[in-house]
Coordinates of N, CA and C and ligand atoms in Angstrom, one line a residue:
R1 N 83.1 104.1 97.1 CA 83.8 103.9 98.3 C 84.3 102.4 98.3
L2 N 85.5 102.4 98.5 CA 86.1 100.9 98.5 C 86.6 100.6 100.0
E3 N 86.1 99.3 100.4 CA 86.3 99.0 101.6 C 87.0 97.6 101.8
I4 N 88.1 97.4 102.3 CA 88.8 96.3 102.5 C 88.9 95.9 103.8
R5 N 88.6 94.6 104.1 CA 88.7 94.2 105.5 C 89.4 92.9 105.7
H6 N 90.3 93.0 106.5 CA 91.2 91.8 106.9 C 91.6 90.9 105.9
I7 N 92.2 91.4 104.9 CA 92.7 90.5 103.6 C 94.1 90.0 103.9
D8 N 93.9 88.8 104.0 CA 95.1 88.0 103.9 C 95.5 87.3 102.5
R9 N 96.7 87.1 102.2 CA 97.1 86.4 101.0 C 98.5 85.6 101.4
I10 N 98.2 84.2 101.4 CA 99.6 83.4 101.7 C 100.2 82.7 100.3
F11 N 101.4 83.0 100.2 CA 102.1 82.4 99.1 C 103.2 81.6 99.7
G12 N 103.1 80.0 99.4 CA 104.3 79.3 99.8 C 104.4 79.3 101.3
G13 N 103.3 79.4 102.2 CA 103.2 79.4 103.4 C 103.5 80.6 104.3
R14 N 103.7 81.6 103.5 CA 104.1 82.9 103.9 C 102.9 83.8 103.7
K15 N 102.6 84.8 104.7 CA 101.4 85.7 104.6 C 102.1 87.0 104.1
V16 N 101.8 87.0 102.8 CA 102.5 88.2 102.0 C 101.6 89.5 102.1
V17 N 100.5 89.5 102.5 CA 99.5 90.3 102.7 C 98.9 89.8 104.0
D18 N 99.0 90.6 105.0 CA 98.4 90.1 106.5 C 97.4 91.1 107.2
G19 N 96.2 90.8 107.1 CA 95.2 91.6 107.9 C 95.0 92.8 107.6
V20 N 95.0 93.3 106.1 CA 95.0 94.6 105.8 C 93.6 95.2 105.5
T21 N 93.3 96.1 106.3 CA 92.1 96.7 106.1 C 92.3 98.3 106.0
L22 N 91.3 98.6 105.1 CA 91.6 100.1 104.5 C 90.1 100.6 103.9
Q23 N 90.0 101.7 103.9 CA 88.9 102.2 103.2 C 89.4 103.3 102.1
V24 N 88.9 103.3 100.9 CA 89.2 104.7 100.1 C 87.8 105.3 99.7
L25 N 87.7 106.7 100.2 CA 86.6 107.5 99.8 C 86.6 108.0 98.4
P26 N 85.4 108.2 98.0 CA 85.3 108.9 96.6 C 86.0 110.4 96.5
G27 N 86.7 110.7 95.6 CA 87.1 112.0 95.4 C 88.5 112.1 96.2
Q28 N 89.0 111.0 96.8 CA 90.3 111.1 97.6 C 91.0 110.2 96.9
V29 N 92.5 110.3 97.1 CA 93.5 109.6 97.0 C 94.3 109.1 98.1
T30 N 94.1 107.6 98.1 CA 94.9 106.9 99.2 C 96.1 106.3 98.5
C31 N 97.2 106.5 99.4 CA 98.5 106.1 98.9 C 98.9 104.8 99.7
L32 N 99.3 103.6 99.0 CA 99.4 102.5 99.7 C 101.1 102.6 99.6
L33 N 101.8 103.1 100.7 CA 103.0 103.2 100.5 C 103.9 102.3 101.3
G34 N 105.2 101.8 100.6 CA 106.1 101.0 101.4 C 107.0 100.3 100.7
P35 N 108.1 99.8 101.2 CA 109.2 99.3 100.5 C 108.8 98.1 99.6
S36 N 109.8 98.0 98.7 CA 109.8 96.8 97.7 C 109.3 95.2 98.3
G37 N 108.5 94.7 97.9 CA 108.1 93.5 98.5 C 107.0 93.2 99.8
C38 N 106.7 94.5 100.0 CA 105.7 94.4 101.2 C 104.4 94.0 100.9
G39 N 104.1 93.9 99.6 CA 102.6 93.2 99.6 C 101.8 94.3 98.7
K40 N 102.3 95.3 98.3 CA 101.4 96.3 97.6 C 100.7 95.8 96.4
S41 N 101.5 95.3 95.5 CA 100.7 94.9 94.2 C 100.0 93.8 94.5
T42 N 100.2 93.0 95.2 CA 99.5 91.8 95.6 C 98.0 92.3 96.2
T43 N 98.0 93.2 97.0 CA 96.7 93.9 97.6 C 95.9 94.3 96.4
L44 N 96.5 95.0 95.5 CA 96.1 95.8 94.3 C 95.4 94.9 93.4
R45 N 95.9 93.7 93.3 CA 95.7 92.7 92.2 C 94.5 91.9 93.0
I46 N 94.3 91.9 93.9 CA 93.0 91.0 94.8 C 91.9 92.2 94.5
I47 N 92.1 93.4 94.9 CA 91.0 94.2 94.7 C 90.6 94.4 93.0
A48 N 91.5 94.3 92.2 CA 91.2 94.3 90.7 C 90.3 93.0 90.3
G49 N 90.6 92.0 91.1 CA 89.9 90.7 90.8 C 90.9 89.7 89.9
V50 N 92.2 90.0 89.8 CA 93.1 88.9 89.0 C 93.8 88.2 90.2
D51 N 93.7 88.2 91.2 CA 94.1 87.4 92.3 C 93.0 87.3 93.4
R52 N 93.1 86.1 94.1 CA 92.3 85.9 95.2 C 92.9 86.0 96.6
Q53 N 92.1 86.3 97.5 CA 92.6 86.4 98.9 C 92.4 85.1 99.6
D54 N 93.1 84.8 100.8 CA 92.9 83.7 101.7 C 91.9 83.9 102.6
A55 N 91.7 85.2 103.1 CA 90.9 85.6 104.0 C 90.4 87.1 103.9
G56 N 89.2 87.4 104.5 CA 88.8 88.7 104.2 C 87.8 89.0 103.0
E57 N 87.4 90.4 103.2 CA 86.4 90.7 102.1 C 86.4 92.0 101.5
I58 N 86.1 92.3 100.5 CA 86.0 93.8 99.8 C 84.6 94.1 99.4
R59 N 84.6 95.5 99.6 CA 83.2 95.9 99.4 C 83.3 97.1 98.3
I60 N 82.6 97.3 97.5 CA 82.5 98.7 96.8 C 81.1 99.1 96.9
D61 N 81.1 100.5 97.3 CA 79.8 100.9 97.6 C 79.0 100.1 98.3
G62 N 79.3 99.4 99.4 CA 78.7 98.5 100.2 C 78.3 97.2 99.6
Q63 N 78.5 97.1 98.4 CA 78.2 95.8 97.5 C 79.3 94.9 97.7
L64 N 79.2 93.5 98.1 CA 80.1 92.6 98.2 C 80.7 92.3 96.9
V65 N 82.3 92.5 96.7 CA 82.9 92.2 95.6 C 83.6 90.8 95.6
C66 N 84.1 90.5 96.8 CA 84.7 89.2 96.9 C 84.9 88.9 98.4
D67 N 84.8 87.6 98.8 CA 85.2 87.2 100.1 C 85.9 85.7 99.7
T68 N 86.1 84.8 100.7 CA 86.7 83.6 100.4 C 85.8 82.7 99.5
V69 N 84.6 82.9 99.5 CA 83.6 82.2 98.7 C 83.1 82.5 97.4
F70 N 82.8 83.9 97.4 CA 82.1 84.5 96.2 C 83.3 85.5 95.6
R71 N 83.2 85.7 94.1 CA 84.0 86.5 93.7 C 83.3 87.1 92.3
L72 N 83.2 88.3 92.3 CA 82.7 89.1 91.4 C 83.9 89.2 90.1
P73 N 83.6 89.1 88.9 CA 84.5 88.9 87.8 C 85.1 90.4 87.6
P74 N 86.5 90.6 87.3 CA 87.2 91.8 87.3 C 86.2 93.0 86.6
E75 N 85.6 92.4 85.4 CA 84.8 93.4 84.6 C 83.7 93.9 85.1
R76 N 83.3 93.4 86.2 CA 81.9 93.8 86.8 C 82.2 94.5 88.1
R77 N 83.2 94.9 88.4 CA 83.7 95.6 89.7 C 83.6 96.9 89.6
S78 N 83.6 97.8 88.4 CA 83.8 99.3 88.3 C 85.1 99.6 88.9
V79 N 86.2 99.2 88.4 CA 87.4 99.3 88.7 C 88.2 99.7 87.4
G80 N 88.8 100.7 87.6 CA 89.9 101.3 86.4 C 91.2 101.0 87.0
L81 N 92.2 100.6 86.1 CA 93.5 99.9 86.3 C 94.5 101.0 85.5
M82 N 95.4 101.3 86.1 CA 96.5 101.9 85.5 C 97.9 101.4 86.1
F83 N 98.7 100.4 85.3 CA 99.9 100.1 85.9 C 101.0 100.6 85.1
Q84 N 102.2 100.5 85.7 CA 103.4 101.0 84.9 C 103.6 100.0 83.5
D85 N 103.4 98.7 83.8 CA 103.6 97.8 82.4 C 102.3 97.6 82.0
F86 N 101.2 98.4 82.0 CA 99.9 98.2 81.6 C 99.8 99.0 80.4
A87 N 100.3 98.5 79.3 CA 100.7 99.3 78.1 C 99.5 99.4 77.1
L88 N 99.3 100.6 76.3 CA 98.3 100.6 75.4 C 98.4 99.5 74.3
F89 N 97.2 99.2 73.7 CA 97.3 98.2 72.7 C 97.9 98.8 71.3
P90 N 99.0 98.3 70.9 CA 99.9 98.9 69.8 C 99.1 99.0 68.6
H91 N 98.2 97.9 68.3 CA 97.5 98.0 67.1 C 96.4 98.8 67.0
L92 N 95.7 99.3 68.1 CA 94.7 100.1 68.0 C 95.0 101.6 68.2
S93 N 94.3 102.6 67.5 CA 94.5 104.0 67.6 C 94.2 104.5 68.9
V94 N 94.8 105.7 69.1 CA 94.4 106.3 70.5 C 92.8 106.2 71.0
A95 N 92.0 106.5 70.0 CA 90.7 106.8 70.1 C 90.2 105.3 70.4
E96 N 90.5 104.3 69.7 CA 90.2 102.9 69.9 C 90.7 102.3 71.3
N97 N 91.8 102.8 71.6 CA 92.3 102.4 72.8 C 91.6 102.9 74.1
V98 N 91.2 104.5 74.0 CA 90.2 105.1 75.0 C 88.9 104.4 74.9
A99 N 88.3 104.0 74.0 CA 87.1 103.6 73.6 C 86.9 102.0 74.3
F100 N 88.1 101.4 74.5 CA 88.1 99.9 74.7 C 87.1 99.3 75.7
G101 N 86.9 100.0 76.8 CA 86.1 99.5 77.7 C 84.7 100.0 77.7
L102 N 84.5 100.9 76.7 CA 83.2 101.5 76.8 C 81.9 100.4 76.1
T103 N 80.8 100.8 76.5 CA 79.6 100.0 75.8 C 78.6 101.1 75.5
G104 N 77.6 101.0 74.8 CA 76.5 102.1 74.6 C 76.7 102.6 73.2
P105 N 75.8 103.5 72.9 CA 75.7 103.9 71.4 C 76.9 104.5 70.9
K106 N 77.1 104.5 69.8 CA 78.6 105.0 69.1 C 78.8 106.5 69.5
A107 N 77.9 106.9 69.1 CA 78.1 108.7 69.1 C 78.4 108.9 70.7
A108 N 77.7 108.2 71.8 CA 77.9 108.6 73.3 C 79.3 108.1 73.4
R109 N 79.9 107.0 73.0 CA 81.1 106.4 73.1 C 82.2 107.7 72.7
R110 N 82.0 107.9 71.4 CA 83.0 109.0 70.6 C 82.8 110.3 71.3
A111 N 81.6 110.8 71.9 CA 81.7 111.9 72.7 C 82.6 111.9 73.9
R112 N 82.4 110.7 74.8 CA 83.3 110.6 75.9 C 85.0 110.4 75.6
V113 N 85.1 109.6 74.4 CA 86.5 109.4 74.1 C 87.1 111.0 73.8
E114 N 86.4 111.8 73.0 CA 86.7 113.1 72.6 C 87.0 114.1 73.8
A115 N 86.0 114.0 75.0 CA 85.9 114.9 76.0 C 87.3 114.4 76.9
L116 N 87.6 113.1 77.0 CA 88.6 112.7 77.9 C 90.0 113.0 77.1
L117 N 90.2 112.9 76.0 CA 91.4 113.2 75.4 C 91.6 114.6 75.2
D118 N 90.6 115.6 75.1 CA 90.7 117.0 75.4 C 91.0 117.3 76.7
R119 N 90.7 116.5 77.5 CA 90.8 116.9 79.0 C 92.3 116.6 79.4
V120 N 93.1 115.6 78.8 CA 94.4 115.3 79.1 C 95.2 116.1 77.7
A121 N 94.7 116.8 77.2 CA 95.3 117.8 76.1 C 96.0 116.9 75.0
L122 N 95.3 115.9 74.6 CA 95.7 115.1 73.4 C 94.7 114.9 72.3
G123 N 93.9 115.9 72.1 CA 92.9 115.7 71.2 C 93.4 115.6 69.9
R124 N 94.6 116.3 69.5 CA 95.1 116.3 68.2 C 95.8 114.8 68.0
F125 N 95.7 113.9 69.0 CA 96.4 112.7 68.7 C 95.4 111.5 68.5
I126 N 94.0 111.9 68.5 CA 92.9 111.0 68.5 C 93.1 109.8 67.5
D127 N 93.5 110.0 66.5 CA 93.7 109.0 65.3 C 95.1 108.6 65.2
A128 N 95.9 108.9 66.1 CA 97.4 108.4 66.2 C 97.6 107.1 66.6
F129 N 98.6 106.4 66.5 CA 98.9 105.1 67.0 C 99.9 105.3 68.2
P130 N 100.0 104.4 69.3 CA 100.8 104.5 70.5 C 102.3 104.8 70.3
H131 N 102.7 104.0 69.2 CA 104.1 104.3 68.9 C 104.6 105.7 68.3
E132 N 103.6 106.4 68.0 CA 103.7 107.9 67.5 C 103.9 108.7 68.8
L133 N 103.7 108.3 69.9 CA 103.6 109.2 71.1 C 104.6 109.0 72.0
S134 N 105.0 110.0 72.7 CA 106.1 109.9 73.6 C 105.7 109.1 75.0
G135 N 106.6 108.9 75.9 CA 106.2 108.0 77.0 C 105.0 108.7 77.8
G136 N 105.3 110.0 78.0 CA 104.2 110.8 78.8 C 103.0 111.2 78.1
E137 N 102.9 111.1 77.1 CA 101.7 111.1 76.1 C 100.9 109.7 76.3
Q138 N 101.7 108.7 76.1 CA 101.1 107.3 76.1 C 100.6 107.2 77.8
Q139 N 101.1 107.6 78.6 CA 100.5 107.7 80.1 C 99.2 108.3 80.2
R140 N 99.2 109.4 79.4 CA 97.9 110.3 79.6 C 96.8 109.7 78.9
V141 N 97.2 108.9 77.8 CA 96.2 108.0 77.1 C 95.7 107.0 77.9
A142 N 96.7 106.2 78.7 CA 96.4 105.1 79.5 C 95.4 105.7 80.8
L143 N 95.7 106.8 81.1 CA 94.7 107.4 82.1 C 93.5 107.6 81.6
A144 N 93.3 108.2 80.3 CA 91.9 108.5 79.7 C 91.2 107.0 79.6
R145 N 91.9 106.0 79.3 CA 91.4 104.9 78.8 C 90.8 104.3 80.2
A146 N 91.6 104.2 81.3 CA 91.2 103.8 82.5 C 89.8 104.4 83.2
L147 N 89.9 105.9 82.7 CA 88.7 106.4 83.1 C 87.4 106.7 82.2
A148 N 87.6 106.2 81.1 CA 86.5 106.2 80.1 C 85.3 105.4 80.8
P149 N 85.0 104.3 81.2 CA 84.1 103.8 81.7 C 83.5 104.3 83.1
R150 N 84.1 105.3 83.6 CA 83.5 106.0 84.9 C 83.7 104.9 86.0
P151 N 85.0 104.5 86.1 CA 85.0 103.6 87.2 C 84.9 104.0 88.6
K152 N 84.3 103.6 89.7 CA 84.0 104.1 91.0 C 85.3 103.8 91.7
I153 N 86.4 103.0 91.3 CA 87.5 102.9 92.1 C 88.6 102.9 90.9
M154 N 89.6 103.6 91.2 CA 90.9 103.7 90.3 C 92.2 103.0 91.1
L155 N 92.6 102.0 90.3 CA 93.7 101.4 91.0 C 94.9 101.8 90.4
M156 N 96.0 102.3 91.1 CA 97.1 102.6 90.2 C 98.4 102.1 90.7
D157 N 99.2 101.3 90.1 CA 100.4 100.7 90.8 C 101.7 101.3 90.0
E158 N 102.4 102.0 90.9 CA 103.4 102.8 90.3 C 103.2 103.4 88.9
P159 N 102.4 104.0 88.5 CA 102.0 104.4 87.0 C 102.9 105.5 86.6
F160 N 103.8 106.2 87.4 CA 104.6 107.1 87.0 C 106.0 106.7 86.9
S161 N 106.5 105.7 87.2 CA 107.7 105.1 87.5 C 108.6 105.1 86.1
G162 N 107.9 105.0 85.1 CA 108.5 105.1 83.9 C 108.9 106.2 83.2
L163 N 108.7 107.4 83.7 CA 108.7 108.7 83.4 C 110.0 109.4 83.8
D164 N 110.8 110.4 83.1 CA 111.7 111.0 83.8 C 111.1 112.1 84.5
N165 N 112.1 112.5 85.5 CA 111.8 113.6 86.7 C 110.9 114.7 86.3
R166 N 111.3 115.4 85.3 CA 110.5 116.6 85.1 C 109.1 116.3 84.6
L167 N 109.2 115.5 83.8 CA 107.8 114.8 83.3 C 107.0 114.3 84.2
R168 N 107.5 113.6 85.3 CA 106.7 113.0 86.1 C 106.1 113.8 86.9
D169 N 106.6 114.9 87.5 CA 105.9 116.1 88.3 C 104.6 116.5 87.6
E170 N 104.7 116.9 86.1 CA 103.9 117.4 85.5 C 102.9 116.5 85.1
I171 N 103.0 115.1 84.8 CA 101.9 114.2 84.8 C 101.2 113.7 86.1
R172 N 102.0 113.7 87.2 CA 101.4 113.6 88.4 C 100.3 114.6 88.8
D173 N 100.7 116.0 88.6 CA 99.8 117.1 88.9 C 98.6 117.1 88.0
E174 N 98.7 116.8 86.7 CA 97.8 116.7 85.7 C 96.8 115.5 85.9
T175 N 97.4 114.3 86.3 CA 96.7 113.1 86.9 C 96.0 113.4 87.9
L176 N 96.2 114.1 88.9 CA 95.6 114.3 90.3 C 94.3 115.1 89.9
Q177 N 94.5 116.1 89.0 CA 93.4 117.2 88.7 C 92.5 116.3 88.0
V178 N 92.7 115.6 87.1 CA 91.5 114.8 86.3 C 90.9 113.9 87.2
L179 N 91.8 113.2 88.0 CA 91.2 112.2 89.1 C 90.0 112.9 89.8
K180 N 90.4 114.1 90.3 CA 89.5 114.7 91.2 C 88.3 115.3 90.6
E181 N 88.4 115.8 89.2 CA 87.5 115.9 88.6 C 86.4 114.9 88.2
E182 N 86.9 113.7 87.8 CA 86.2 112.4 87.8 C 85.6 111.8 89.1
G183 N 86.1 112.2 90.2 CA 85.7 111.8 91.4 C 85.6 110.6 91.9
A184 N 86.4 109.7 91.1 CA 86.7 108.2 91.7 C 87.3 108.1 93.0
A185 N 87.3 107.0 93.5 CA 88.2 106.5 94.7 C 89.4 106.0 94.3
V186 N 90.4 106.7 94.7 CA 91.8 106.5 94.0 C 92.7 105.7 95.1
L187 N 93.2 104.4 94.7 CA 94.2 103.9 95.5 C 95.5 103.8 94.7
L188 N 96.6 104.3 95.1 CA 97.6 104.8 94.5 C 98.7 103.9 95.2
V189 N 99.5 103.1 94.5 CA 100.6 102.3 94.9 C 102.1 102.9 94.7
T190 N 102.8 103.2 95.6 CA 104.1 103.7 95.5 C 105.1 103.3 96.5
H191 N 106.4 103.2 96.1 CA 107.5 103.0 97.1 C 108.1 104.3 97.2
E192 N 107.6 105.3 96.8 CA 108.4 106.6 97.0 C 107.6 107.6 98.0
P193 N 108.2 107.9 99.1 CA 107.6 108.8 100.1 C 107.1 110.1 99.6
D194 N 108.1 110.6 98.7 CA 107.6 112.1 98.0 C 106.4 112.0 97.3
E195 N 106.3 110.9 96.7 CA 105.2 110.8 95.6 C 103.8 110.7 96.4
A196 N 104.1 109.8 97.5 CA 102.8 109.7 98.5 C 102.5 111.1 99.2
M197 N 103.7 111.8 99.6 CA 103.5 113.0 100.2 C 102.7 114.3 99.1
R198 N 103.1 113.9 98.0 CA 102.6 115.1 96.9 C 101.2 114.7 96.5
M199 N 100.8 113.6 96.2 CA 99.5 113.1 95.8 C 98.4 112.7 96.7
A200 N 98.7 112.2 97.9 CA 97.8 111.5 98.7 C 97.1 112.6 99.8
D201 N 95.7 112.2 99.9 CA 94.9 112.8 100.9 C 95.1 112.0 102.2
E202 N 95.3 110.8 102.2 CA 95.6 109.6 103.1 C 96.8 108.8 102.7
I203 N 97.5 108.3 103.6 CA 98.7 107.4 103.4 C 98.5 106.3 104.1
A204 N 98.5 105.1 103.7 CA 98.6 103.9 104.5 C 100.1 103.4 104.4
L205 N 100.8 103.2 105.4 CA 102.3 102.8 105.2 C 102.2 101.5 105.6
M206 N 103.0 100.4 104.6 CA 102.7 99.1 104.7 C 104.1 98.6 104.6
R207 N 104.5 97.5 105.5 CA 105.4 96.7 105.7 C 105.2 95.4 106.1
G208 N 106.1 94.5 105.2 CA 105.8 93.1 105.6 C 104.4 92.5 105.7
G209 N 103.7 93.1 104.7 CA 102.2 92.6 104.6 C 101.3 93.2 105.3
R210 N 101.7 94.2 106.5 CA 100.8 94.9 107.0 C 100.8 96.3 107.0
I211 N 99.6 96.9 107.4 CA 99.5 98.3 107.6 C 100.1 98.6 108.9
V212 N 101.0 99.5 108.9 CA 101.7 99.8 110.2 C 101.3 101.3 110.8
Q213 N 100.8 102.0 109.8 CA 100.4 103.3 110.2 C 99.4 104.0 109.1
Q214 N 98.5 104.6 109.5 CA 97.6 105.3 108.5 C 97.2 106.7 108.8
G215 N 97.0 107.7 107.9 CA 96.7 108.9 108.3 C 97.2 110.1 107.1
A216 N 96.9 111.3 107.7 CA 97.1 112.2 106.6 C 98.7 112.4 106.4
P217 N 99.0 112.6 105.1 CA 100.7 112.8 105.0 C 101.3 113.4 105.9
Y218 N 100.9 114.6 106.5 CA 101.5 115.5 107.4 C 101.7 114.9 108.7
N219 N 100.7 114.1 109.0 CA 100.8 113.2 110.3 C 102.0 112.1 110.2
L220 N 102.0 111.7 109.2 CA 103.0 110.5 109.1 C 104.3 111.0 109.0
Y221 N 104.5 112.0 108.3 CA 105.6 112.8 108.2 C 106.3 113.3 109.7
N222 N 105.2 113.9 110.3 CA 105.7 114.7 111.5 C 105.7 113.6 112.8
A223 N 104.9 112.6 112.8 CA 104.8 111.6 113.8 C 104.8 110.2 113.3
P224 N 106.1 109.8 112.8 CA 106.5 108.6 112.4 C 106.1 107.5 113.4
V225 N 105.5 106.3 113.0 CA 105.1 105.3 114.3 C 106.3 104.7 114.6
D226 N 107.4 104.6 114.1 CA 108.6 104.0 114.6 C 109.9 104.4 114.0
R227 N 111.0 103.9 114.4 CA 112.2 104.3 113.7 C 112.2 104.2 112.2
A228 N 111.9 102.9 111.9 CA 111.9 102.5 110.5 C 111.0 103.5 109.5
A229 N 109.8 103.9 109.9 CA 108.8 104.9 109.5 C 109.6 106.1 109.4
A230 N 110.2 106.5 110.4 CA 111.1 107.8 110.2 C 112.2 107.9 109.3
A231 N 112.7 106.7 109.3 CA 113.9 106.6 108.4 C 113.3 106.6 106.9
F232 N 112.2 105.9 106.7 CA 111.6 106.0 105.4 C 111.4 107.2 104.7
F233 N 110.7 108.2 105.7 CA 110.4 109.6 105.2 C 111.5 110.4 105.2
S234 N 112.6 110.0 105.9 CA 113.6 111.1 106.2 C 114.5 111.5 104.8
D235 N 114.4 110.8 103.7 CA 115.2 111.2 102.6 C 114.2 111.8 101.6
I236 N 113.2 112.5 102.1 CA 112.1 113.3 101.2 C 113.0 114.5 101.1
N237 N 112.9 114.9 99.9 CA 113.7 116.3 99.7 C 112.7 117.5 99.4
Ligands
ATP1 P1 107.3 96.3 94.8 O1 107.5 97.6 95.3 O2 108.7 95.8 94.5 O3 106.6 96.3 93.5 P2 105.3 95.0 96.1 O4 105.2 95.7 97.5 O5 104.4 95.3 95.1 O6 106.8 95.4 95.7 P3 104.2 92.2 96.0 O7 104.5 92.3 94.4 O8 102.9 92.4 96.6 O9 105.2 93.4 96.5 O10 105.0 91.1 96.5 C1 104.9 90.7 97.7 C2 105.7 89.6 98.2 O11 104.8 88.5 97.7 C3 106.9 89.2 97.5 O12 107.9 88.8 98.6 C4 106.9 88.5 96.3 O13 107.9 87.8 96.1 C5 105.7 87.6 96.8 N1 104.8 87.0 95.5 C6 104.1 88.1 94.9 N2 103.2 87.2 94.1 C7 103.5 86.1 94.1 C8 103.4 84.8 93.5 N3 102.3 84.8 92.6 N4 103.7 83.6 94.1 C9 104.4 83.6 95.0 N5 105.0 84.8 95.8 C10 104.5 85.8 95.2
MG2 MG1 104.7 96.0 93.2

């Protein structure tokens, strides 16, 4: 369970993230949805621990992860990352990529890698290298890699935006299934309303650094908080 409380982030005197408060429950996908520049990636980076906030605190399963004084390093947060530009390591095989964040006995690591690659239907590519895979296949390896250490929280920043339309639908559905099976709390960033409608259990609509509305996709679609929100959802096909 991820709890974000009253997070601010200031760049050049401007509050880019402004009082963001949000909870993400295990086994659920929460979408942080909003237009370009509204502060989505900044929020995600603070949770991941690669940036710091100017106010507020973050907890995972009740444990303090960071406030304005204390910061747990990224690798101790039990957070998995999947970003659009978060590429695989080109010089490592598929198996080595997936095993990258794993510790423990070799046989157990290998078993986890094999199980995950089977799960994303890429078992036959276990000894291949990233350049031998298609974009969609690389994306599935990236998912397996992020999930390998069994993170409590999965952070995804526009992970599907590099894929063509048909492939994107397929990978979204498969990713969703795997995420549900693994049971992580998922925070997915997107600027596409239809992606949020398709994947989210809960949507947090963000604008100008603030969360302006939050709820089930159906509720946001049917009862947008204002005209701008209505316009934002109106071009869903
Ligand atoms: P997009 O959908 O385009 O990815 P976003 O919602 O992820 O947008 P952010 O990347 O969080 O937006 O950026 C929010 C605002 O903060 C932008 O105006 C951006 O220019 C600014 N910003 C982000 N990082 C920095 C930084 N390191 N220094 C200064 N300004 C920054
Ligand atoms: Mg972004």
